[in-house]
Amino acid sequence: MSGKSPALRTSLPQRRLARKGLLFTAPYVVLLLLFGITPAAYGLYQAFIVTKIMGDPEFSLWQNFADVLGDYRLGTSAANVALYMLTWLPALLILVFALALAMDAKRSKFAALTRFLTYVPGAITGSAAALLWLFMFSPTVSPIGPALRALSGTDATFVSDETMPLILAIMGISAGAGGWVVILFGALTGIPSDLIESAQLDGATAWQTVWHVKLPMIRSYVAFVLIVSLANGFQVFVEPTVIRAGAPAHISQTWSVNQLAYVYATGGQLNYGRASALSILLLAVCIGLAVIIIKRTNFYSLEDN
Amino acid sequence: MLRLAGGKIGRNLFFVATIVFFGLPVLWLLLAPTKSNYALSYENPMSFGSLAQFGDTWNNLVTYNDGIIWRWALNSIWYTAVTVGVALAASLPAGYAMAKFRFRFRGTLLFLTLLLMLVPQAALILPMYLEMSTFHLINTPWAVILPLTFYPFGVYMTYLYAKASVPSEIIEAARIDGCGEFGIFRRVFLPLARPVIVMITFFGVVGTWNAFFLPFIMLTDDKLATLQTGLQLLVASTSAVSGGNQSTLPIHAPEVALASVISITPIVLMFLFAQKQLIAGQAQGAVKG
């Protein structure tokens, strides 16, 4: 970390590189300001605008947040999302790391086929996913009908508020695991081969290579998977909405926290301030967890230490 | 499970179980267009219908609204091409510079990139709509293309790759040889970064191709729809999924399944292609540590 010393900071090549750094990032910075910061800042501003039933909107630093936190539906939604995360995240992490490491251990044709098939469900989204999963979870028409019947004991649809964490975990793993496997496998193949070879020359077993060479080398990706998955999990919205479209009587409209935000923004009240306030609270939880992960894994360092 | 996956037999069993879990829903979707709507609900879920029935399903779909599905496909293709082109041109140099140069606001930029990756898409849709309407872009393709050119995921992946897999010594050596910074980026970094370029191109294409809420909100003209929002229009105008049967159009679950298969085919083909490219890139770009 010699670059931190003031003497080097002011040297001419360093200044030239600093200018190049700004130049290289300029197009991205423009896009970030226009399509990242601007809408986010506007959303933040909206969180402090209170919609009145009668009369003009008012500015308040706390009113929307207090209203949201006092909403009786929030507790249920938050508990639903928490239960879903506890079902889905550990299963996803174990599966994607196990798959990527198994594929890397022996790069066979069969492993490549598995990697391909793991990815395909990720391409099925929106209305197509709605059609597919509604059929999958209706015992009379589903290829896994007998298993569903054994679990629920009836022929009625398996979809309900209580089974949603399990359904969403299966949907989430089916649609999301393939992408992570590709990324992690890519990271594993990016490890310089002489590192692996020298470990093997020193007599490391396959398992020791995994624990002491491969996993430490892809440590940044562990943090990356965790942060993005946490954010996606907390924000779960499309899947419960999609499932609900086919079984409206079985699923609450505000099953997840983000669905509650959507109901604020689009429901009878058109209360965009409350929707923004809830999004900010949700984001605060995500950022809090992300900061802990970043601190723990030293994610930001310029060089690999 | 991990230890079992270590052995050859254990590993292959693990792969077989994985294939069943991920493949079964896909196989069901592929079989659905070969069956009638009735057969789909009352016959063996994993049975094959008939080629004649598949032909009927195909005709029902491509004659819907004078074959508007091909227009949706064309829209999806060109929106995606422009979006990903611009996103890559902005993301690659940014990710590289953040990993290899030390400059003011570098930390801030990294932090904002990660932060904005965490912001719920749903939370940004309305402000984005108002912004686009300020620029008079609502109901033009640009209202979908421009927001998606902001691609923090691509920047982060490039940053991680440049940091972990492109040694600073190579860049330093090129610098000593008198190569300019842009030349180093183009002639040293880009060839080495081929695996990550293929990867973020692939995820960029998938993300844009599958984008649903943005085109759903920004484009109300049926002729501007993408395959994803078109599929929604198809479902909404015929109640093919919710089970209602008020529509006289011959669009039911098998037609929707066929439209789904059409919309995922390019992604699946691209994945096959990208997978080969990834392996090829890895063989060439074997980096010495």
XYZ file of C-alpha atoms in Angstrom:
594
model
C 0.000 0.000 0.000
C 2.878 2.376 -0.805
C 0.550 4.612 -2.836
C -0.840 5.988 0.411
C 2.375 7.859 1.249
C 2.098 11.590 0.432
C 5.412 11.635 -1.451
C 4.131 9.192 -4.051
C 0.735 10.849 -4.271
C 2.203 14.050 -5.620
C 4.726 12.489 -8.010
C 4.109 13.220 -11.670
C 3.317 9.706 -13.007
C 0.875 9.197 -10.131
C -0.955 12.415 -10.997
C -1.060 11.414 -14.657
C -2.533 8.030 -13.686
C -5.077 9.717 -11.447
C -6.240 11.834 -14.404
C -6.461 8.711 -16.578
C -8.494 7.035 -13.874
C -11.068 9.802 -14.027
C -11.059 9.710 -17.841
C -11.578 5.936 -17.973
C -14.494 6.095 -15.562
C -16.142 9.232 -17.041
C -18.736 7.541 -19.326
C -19.778 5.224 -16.512
C -19.977 8.135 -14.074
C -22.365 9.974 -16.436
C -24.650 6.915 -16.635
C -24.414 6.415 -12.866
C -25.463 10.015 -12.207
C -28.314 9.988 -14.745
C -29.825 6.548 -14.174
C -28.616 5.631 -10.687
C -28.186 8.676 -8.457
C -30.913 10.899 -9.944
C -33.835 8.456 -9.595
C -32.527 7.234 -6.226
C -32.254 10.793 -4.905
C -35.755 11.588 -6.134
C -37.082 8.461 -4.417
C -35.308 9.521 -1.216
C -36.893 12.979 -1.409
C -40.344 11.425 -1.884
C -39.962 9.530 1.410
C -40.307 12.841 3.236
C -43.420 13.994 1.377
C -46.575 13.004 3.246
C -49.711 12.398 1.181
C -52.802 13.833 2.893
C -56.306 12.436 2.478
C -57.483 16.044 2.287
C -55.373 18.984 1.189
C -51.823 19.452 -0.105
C -48.884 17.111 0.581
C -46.691 18.100 3.521
C -43.012 17.729 4.298
C -42.118 15.628 7.339
C -38.862 13.953 8.307
C -40.496 11.109 10.188
C -44.240 10.810 9.406
C -44.007 8.278 6.511
C -41.505 6.144 8.405
C -43.704 6.127 11.504
C -46.784 5.205 9.438
C -44.946 2.338 7.733
C -43.457 0.948 10.955
C -46.893 1.159 12.573
C -48.583 -0.779 9.762
C -49.866 -4.100 11.145
C -49.070 -5.832 7.809
C -45.322 -5.100 8.030
C -44.642 -7.638 10.798
C -46.228 -10.495 8.839
C -44.469 -9.534 5.608
C -41.109 -9.226 7.358
C -41.565 -12.626 9.047
C -42.485 -14.191 5.678
C -39.377 -12.768 4.023
C -37.159 -13.825 6.951
C -38.453 -17.403 6.795
C -37.914 -17.459 3.027
C -34.340 -16.176 3.380
C -33.550 -18.807 6.019
C -34.842 -21.539 3.697
C -33.360 -20.280 0.472
C -30.015 -18.622 1.182
C -28.154 -21.461 2.960
C -29.428 -23.983 0.390
C -28.429 -21.724 -2.507
C -24.945 -20.993 -1.146
C -24.127 -24.624 -0.394
C -25.464 -25.769 -3.759
C -23.668 -23.182 -5.922
C -20.303 -23.588 -4.197
C -20.567 -27.388 -4.163
C -21.533 -27.436 -7.857
C -18.812 -25.002 -8.962
C -16.107 -26.839 -6.990
C -17.296 -30.251 -8.224
C -17.256 -28.992 -11.828
C -13.800 -27.509 -11.346
C -12.426 -30.696 -9.743
C -12.909 -32.647 -12.964
C -13.799 -30.628 -16.054
C -15.704 -33.409 -17.803
C -18.315 -33.201 -20.575
C -20.901 -34.335 -18.039
C -19.982 -31.421 -15.761
C -20.380 -29.037 -18.718
C -23.808 -30.515 -19.496
C -24.845 -30.098 -15.860
C -23.654 -26.488 -15.902
C -25.688 -25.843 -19.038
C -28.892 -27.414 -17.676
C -28.483 -25.606 -14.361
C -28.575 -22.346 -16.250
C -31.600 -22.923 -18.513
C -34.386 -22.291 -15.921
C -32.867 -18.844 -15.315
C -33.962 -17.864 -18.814
C -37.626 -18.498 -17.960
C -39.073 -15.334 -16.403
C -42.241 -13.267 -16.068
C -45.424 -14.749 -17.510
C -43.613 -17.875 -18.677
C -42.437 -18.557 -15.131
C -45.963 -17.945 -13.812
C -47.418 -20.545 -16.164
C -44.657 -23.043 -15.460
C -44.651 -22.876 -11.656
C -48.432 -22.789 -11.264
C -48.546 -26.086 -13.137
C -45.581 -27.431 -11.145
C -47.335 -26.792 -7.828
C -50.784 -28.109 -8.795
C -50.744 -31.789 -7.694
C -53.129 -33.035 -10.436
C -51.072 -31.713 -13.389
C -47.559 -31.562 -11.957
C -44.747 -34.025 -12.765
C -43.957 -33.950 -9.039
C -47.657 -34.430 -8.144
C -47.139 -37.490 -5.901
C -44.509 -35.653 -3.847
C -46.812 -32.641 -3.417
C -49.714 -34.889 -2.385
C -47.494 -36.615 0.163
C -46.523 -33.229 1.606
C -49.947 -31.565 1.725
C -52.252 -34.593 1.813
C -54.689 -33.121 -0.730
C -55.170 -32.608 -4.472
C -55.755 -28.894 -3.960
C -53.044 -26.509 -5.131
C -49.907 -26.567 -3.003
C -49.777 -22.751 -3.069
C -50.559 -20.985 0.215
C -49.092 -18.319 2.492
C -47.442 -21.029 4.614
C -45.852 -23.003 1.767
C -44.594 -19.854 0.002
C -41.116 -19.854 1.623
C -40.524 -23.376 0.297
C -42.021 -22.618 -3.137
C -40.011 -19.413 -3.475
C -36.843 -21.188 -2.336
C -37.324 -23.803 -5.062
C -38.137 -21.151 -7.692
C -35.257 -18.981 -6.545
C -32.710 -21.791 -6.642
C -34.018 -23.067 -9.967
C -33.826 -19.628 -11.602
C -30.804 -18.197 -9.795
C -28.292 -20.951 -9.064
C -27.137 -21.409 -12.678
C -25.900 -17.828 -12.997
C -23.847 -18.060 -9.807
C -22.406 -21.439 -10.797
C -21.169 -19.864 -14.048
C -19.620 -16.921 -12.192
C -17.962 -19.077 -9.526
C -16.753 -21.644 -12.025
C -15.306 -18.786 -14.086
C -13.554 -17.465 -10.977
C -12.152 -20.919 -10.172
C -10.773 -21.389 -13.694
C -9.246 -17.894 -13.435
C -6.960 -19.016 -10.586
C -3.400 -19.150 -11.963
C -2.711 -22.819 -12.697
C 0.826 -22.790 -11.227
C -0.677 -21.983 -7.818
C -2.728 -25.194 -7.949
C 0.232 -27.139 -9.350
C 2.607 -26.015 -6.622
C 0.060 -26.945 -3.965
C -0.206 -30.396 -5.521
C 3.592 -30.703 -5.699
C 3.705 -29.922 -1.984
C 1.472 -32.944 -1.479
C -1.880 -31.218 -0.892
C -4.908 -33.466 -1.372
C -7.831 -32.356 -3.539
C -9.698 -31.302 -0.375
C -6.768 -29.363 1.022
C -6.424 -27.580 -2.339
C -10.095 -26.590 -2.134
C -9.911 -25.300 1.440
C -6.467 -23.693 1.422
C -6.030 -22.511 -2.187
C -9.284 -22.333 -4.146
C -11.676 -20.956 -1.522
C -9.282 -18.214 -0.319
C -8.678 -17.190 -3.965
C -12.400 -16.745 -4.644
C -13.062 -15.079 -1.289
C -14.153 -11.795 -2.936
C -16.791 -13.750 -4.824
C -18.139 -15.277 -1.622
C -18.843 -11.775 -0.339
C -20.254 -10.817 -3.724
C -22.688 -13.756 -3.845
C -23.763 -13.052 -0.273
C -24.368 -9.339 -0.759
C -26.274 -9.659 -4.033
C -28.295 -12.637 -2.744
C -29.199 -10.823 0.481
C -30.357 -7.803 -1.507
C -32.370 -9.926 -3.934
C -33.855 -11.956 -1.100
C -34.994 -8.946 0.907
C -36.466 -7.428 -2.243
C -38.349 -10.552 -3.321
C -41.247 -9.269 -5.390
C -41.639 -10.742 -8.868
C -41.997 -14.407 -7.821
C -44.753 -14.016 -5.190
C -46.537 -11.582 -7.539
C -46.301 -14.082 -10.365
C -47.559 -16.997 -8.263
C -50.332 -14.872 -6.844
C -51.533 -13.991 -10.372
C -52.597 -17.597 -10.787
C -53.830 -18.261 -7.245
C -55.066 -14.905 -5.877
C -57.267 -16.502 -3.227
C -54.366 -18.424 -1.649
C -51.697 -15.736 -1.327
C -51.765 -12.438 0.536
C -51.325 -9.354 -1.628
C -48.724 -8.130 0.857
C -46.870 -11.417 1.347
C -43.419 -9.826 1.019
C -42.183 -6.422 2.183
C -41.678 -5.173 -1.359
C -45.217 -6.196 -2.276
C -46.415 -4.048 0.623
C -44.416 -1.134 -0.822
C -46.022 -1.782 -4.199
C -49.489 -1.765 -2.610
C -48.699 1.643 -1.048
C -47.588 3.040 -4.399
C -50.370 1.630 -6.570
C -53.230 0.765 -4.231
C -56.247 2.984 -3.636
C -54.130 5.536 -1.778
C -51.312 6.149 -4.327
C -49.079 6.895 -1.359
C -45.671 7.096 -2.982
C -44.077 8.642 0.112
C -44.834 5.560 2.229
C -43.618 3.242 -0.537
C -40.329 5.168 -0.663
C -40.000 5.167 3.121
C -40.436 1.399 3.216
C -37.909 0.925 0.377
C -35.419 3.017 2.331
C -35.935 0.982 5.512
C -35.433 -2.202 3.503
C -32.341 -0.750 1.873
C -30.944 0.289 5.265
C -31.126 -3.335 6.442
C -29.416 -4.543 3.222
C -26.658 -1.928 3.477
C -26.100 -2.692 7.148
C -25.550 -6.358 6.332
C -23.445 -5.521 3.255
C -21.153 -3.293 5.336
C -20.632 -6.097 7.858
C -19.755 -8.528 5.049
C -17.427 -6.014 3.377
C -15.629 -5.322 6.656
C -15.309 -9.020 7.451
C -13.911 -10.011 4.052
C -11.736 -6.974 3.317
C -13.606 -6.656 0.008
C -12.410 -3.178 -0.915
C -8.629 -3.497 -0.797
C -6.866 -2.366 -3.966
C -4.395 -5.234 -4.017
C -4.910 -8.807 -2.944
C -3.355 -9.123 0.482
C -22.699 -34.157 0.896
C -19.496 -32.254 0.152
C -17.251 -35.193 0.901
C -19.460 -37.472 -1.170
C -19.250 -35.030 -4.082
C -15.462 -35.381 -3.916
C -15.387 -38.928 -5.312
C -16.116 -39.660 -8.965
C -19.319 -41.629 -8.334
C -20.510 -39.182 -5.690
C -19.808 -36.289 -8.004
C -21.727 -37.832 -10.890
C -24.674 -38.707 -8.629
C -24.659 -35.097 -7.464
C -24.752 -33.968 -11.110
C -27.610 -36.364 -11.949
C -29.708 -35.075 -9.027
C -28.925 -31.511 -10.118
C -29.968 -32.260 -13.711
C -33.290 -33.743 -12.551
C -34.042 -30.755 -10.310
C -33.222 -28.141 -12.943
C -34.246 -30.096 -16.037
C -37.708 -31.340 -15.071
C -39.542 -27.973 -15.267
C -37.761 -27.163 -18.534
C -38.720 -30.511 -20.064
C -42.333 -29.924 -19.046
C -42.269 -26.526 -20.765
C -40.803 -28.046 -23.946
C -43.493 -30.757 -24.025
C -46.429 -28.411 -23.337
C -46.746 -26.962 -26.900
C -47.153 -30.494 -28.335
C -50.387 -30.996 -26.391
C -53.886 -29.560 -26.483
C -55.020 -27.391 -23.606
C -57.226 -30.284 -22.440
C -54.425 -32.865 -22.601
C -52.150 -30.537 -20.648
C -54.542 -30.641 -17.711
C -55.732 -34.244 -17.825
C -52.985 -36.426 -19.282
C -49.589 -37.541 -17.966
C -47.626 -34.302 -17.392
C -44.423 -35.649 -18.985
C -46.078 -37.174 -22.089
C -45.409 -36.053 -25.655
C -48.551 -34.927 -27.515
C -48.238 -34.987 -31.287
C -46.421 -33.078 -34.028
C -49.806 -32.188 -35.594
C -50.893 -30.618 -32.322
C -47.587 -28.721 -32.174
C -48.335 -27.415 -35.705
C -51.745 -26.158 -34.552
C -50.219 -24.477 -31.509
C -47.590 -22.845 -33.740
C -50.227 -21.541 -36.185
C -52.395 -20.191 -33.381
C -49.442 -18.279 -32.003
C -47.921 -16.829 -35.194
C -51.292 -15.727 -36.587
C -52.150 -13.907 -33.335
C -52.545 -10.208 -34.139
C -51.034 -10.590 -37.664
C -47.863 -12.236 -36.404
C -47.002 -9.445 -33.979
C -44.798 -11.923 -32.076
C -42.051 -11.497 -34.728
C -42.180 -7.738 -34.293
C -41.751 -8.223 -30.525
C -38.779 -10.506 -31.201
C -37.172 -7.889 -33.473
C -37.706 -5.190 -30.810
C -36.098 -7.388 -28.144
C -33.089 -7.989 -30.401
C -32.290 -4.382 -31.236
C -33.045 -2.941 -27.773
C -30.707 -5.550 -26.312
C -27.924 -4.998 -28.857
C -27.797 -1.218 -28.330
C -28.131 -1.449 -24.541
C -25.372 -3.997 -24.074
C -23.056 -2.229 -26.555
C -23.228 1.047 -24.632
C -23.122 -0.694 -21.227
C -19.902 -2.542 -22.127
C -18.214 0.540 -23.591
C -18.813 2.335 -20.275
C -18.306 -0.542 -17.818
C -15.063 -2.165 -19.013
C -12.781 0.891 -18.754
C -14.461 1.901 -15.478
C -13.958 -1.493 -13.807
C -10.359 -1.684 -15.058
C -9.507 1.828 -13.853
C -11.014 1.211 -10.418
C -8.885 -1.912 -9.977
C -5.592 -0.587 -11.335
C -5.491 3.216 -10.905
C -5.527 5.195 -7.718
C -7.576 8.353 -8.170
C -9.852 10.709 -6.282
C -13.362 9.409 -5.632
C -12.311 5.851 -6.489
C -13.618 4.588 -3.150
C -16.779 6.672 -3.471
C -17.416 5.319 -6.950
C -16.974 1.721 -5.773
C -19.273 2.345 -2.851
C -21.980 3.962 -5.024
C -21.740 1.116 -7.531
C -22.342 -1.477 -4.847
C -25.005 0.662 -3.178
C -26.997 1.106 -6.386
C -26.818 -2.618 -7.063
C -28.715 -3.052 -3.793
C -31.440 -0.475 -4.455
C -34.700 -2.276 -5.267
C -35.582 -1.938 -8.954
C -39.210 -1.436 -8.006
C -38.242 1.591 -5.913
C -36.595 3.312 -8.891
C -39.292 2.669 -11.484
C -41.495 5.667 -10.692
C -38.665 8.243 -10.396
C -37.235 6.776 -13.615
C -40.605 7.202 -15.307
C -40.767 10.862 -14.249
C -37.194 11.430 -15.451
C -37.943 9.870 -18.843
C -41.111 11.896 -19.163
C -39.081 15.077 -18.504
C -36.944 14.140 -21.516
C -40.113 13.285 -23.547
C -38.926 9.711 -24.020
C -41.982 7.796 -22.739
C -43.235 5.347 -25.356
C -39.939 5.394 -27.219
C -37.387 2.562 -27.103
C -34.904 4.936 -25.408
C -36.942 4.892 -22.192
C -36.012 1.217 -21.900
C -32.531 1.317 -23.428
C -30.995 4.271 -21.541
C -31.743 3.179 -17.935
C -30.370 -0.299 -18.682
C -27.051 1.051 -20.011
C -26.212 1.790 -16.379
C -24.680 -1.583 -15.549
C -23.023 -1.607 -12.083
C -22.842 -5.410 -12.104
C -20.609 -5.286 -15.195
C -18.352 -2.708 -13.568
C -18.041 -4.816 -10.423
C -17.289 -8.033 -12.269
C -14.619 -6.269 -14.363
C -13.173 -4.732 -11.190
C -13.028 -8.102 -9.411
C -11.466 -9.812 -12.414
C -8.868 -7.100 -13.029
C -7.981 -7.146 -9.338
C -7.700 -10.925 -8.961
C -6.585 -12.231 -12.356
C -4.614 -9.489 -14.173
C -1.239 -8.956 -12.458
C -0.156 -5.328 -12.101
C 3.356 -6.398 -13.219
C 2.118 -6.955 -16.793
C 0.615 -3.465 -16.894
C 3.779 -1.995 -15.364
C 5.919 -3.786 -17.956
C 3.811 -2.391 -20.816
C 4.078 1.070 -19.265
C 7.894 0.807 -19.122
C 7.866 -0.296 -22.765
C 6.255 3.073 -23.510
C 2.717 1.938 -24.149
C 0.044 4.605 -23.456
C -2.665 3.958 -20.866
C -5.393 3.502 -23.457
C -3.119 1.227 -25.459
C -2.489 -0.895 -22.340
C -6.228 -1.130 -21.743
C -6.906 -2.150 -25.339
C -3.910 -4.363 -26.131
C -3.028 -5.832 -22.732
C -6.105 -5.788 -20.542
C -8.919 -6.525 -23.032
C -7.310 -9.702 -24.460
C -6.585 -10.968 -20.927
C -10.092 -10.049 -19.754
C -11.842 -12.087 -22.426
C -13.503 -14.504 -19.962
C -15.017 -11.668 -17.937
C -16.038 -9.779 -21.109
C -17.911 -12.833 -22.356
C -19.463 -13.220 -18.930
C -20.730 -9.663 -18.456
C -21.888 -9.509 -22.079
C -23.854 -12.651 -21.474
C -25.435 -11.431 -18.230
C -26.067 -8.021 -19.800
C -27.904 -9.618 -22.720
C -29.915 -11.858 -20.387
C -30.792 -8.961 -18.070
C -31.944 -6.728 -20.930
C -33.698 -9.500 -22.823
C -35.596 -10.553 -19.682
C -36.297 -7.026 -18.387
C -39.962 -6.867 -17.608
C -41.009 -3.984 -15.355
C -39.146 -1.254 -17.210
C -40.668 -1.923 -20.684
C -43.987 -2.725 -19.008
C -44.110 0.786 -17.480
C -42.385 2.794 -20.234
C -43.986 1.344 -23.370
C -47.756 1.305 -23.762
C -47.760 0.887 -27.551
C -48.193 -2.837 -28.419
C -45.915 -2.416 -31.436
C -43.000 -1.320 -29.234
C -43.346 -4.261 -26.820
C -40.532 -6.762 -26.234
C -41.026 -10.526 -26.158
C -41.362 -10.384 -22.346
C -44.032 -7.688 -22.218
C -45.617 -9.132 -25.371
C -46.025 -12.438 -23.589
C -47.791 -10.547 -20.805
C -50.105 -8.892 -23.375
C -50.795 -12.304 -24.864
C -51.706 -13.702 -21.448
C -53.730 -10.654 -20.405
C -55.764 -10.445 -23.618
C -56.696 -14.125 -23.547
C -56.649 -15.086 -19.844
C -54.654 -18.145 -20.884
C -52.975 -18.565 -17.500
C -55.621 -17.534 -14.981
C -57.937 -20.193 -16.432
C -60.793 -17.962 -17.545
C -62.108 -18.801 -20.984
C -63.948 -15.684 -22.083
C -61.725 -15.081 -25.109
C -62.581 -16.496 -28.533
C -58.916 -16.338 -29.603
C -57.233 -19.766 -29.770
C -54.539 -18.724 -27.253
C -54.284 -21.068 -24.267
C -51.590 -22.535 -22.028
C -49.847 -24.481 -24.873
C -49.538 -21.304 -26.987
C -48.149 -19.387 -24.004
C -45.691 -22.225 -23.364
C -44.594 -22.049 -27.026
C -44.142 -18.279 -26.805
C -42.045 -18.870 -23.667
C -39.914 -21.421 -25.491
C -39.379 -18.930 -28.340
C -38.381 -16.205 -25.894
C -35.840 -18.379 -24.036
C -34.294 -20.000 -27.132
C -31.850 -17.143 -27.956
C -30.671 -17.063 -24.330
C -30.108 -20.821 -24.283
C -28.247 -20.745 -27.626
C -26.128 -17.857 -26.423
C -25.299 -19.717 -23.254
C -24.022 -22.685 -25.290
C -21.906 -20.297 -27.373
C -20.657 -18.337 -24.353
C -19.712 -21.515 -22.527
C -17.386 -22.505 -25.379
C -15.949 -18.981 -25.524
C -15.317 -19.019 -21.793
C -13.344 -22.236 -21.975
C -11.431 -21.014 -25.050
C -10.661 -17.724 -23.311
C -9.379 -19.545 -20.271
C -7.042 -21.711 -22.330
C -5.507 -18.701 -24.120
C -5.390 -16.283 -21.262
C -3.611 -18.529 -18.777
C -2.159 -15.828 -16.561
C 1.185 -16.255 -14.895
C 0.987 -15.113 -11.259
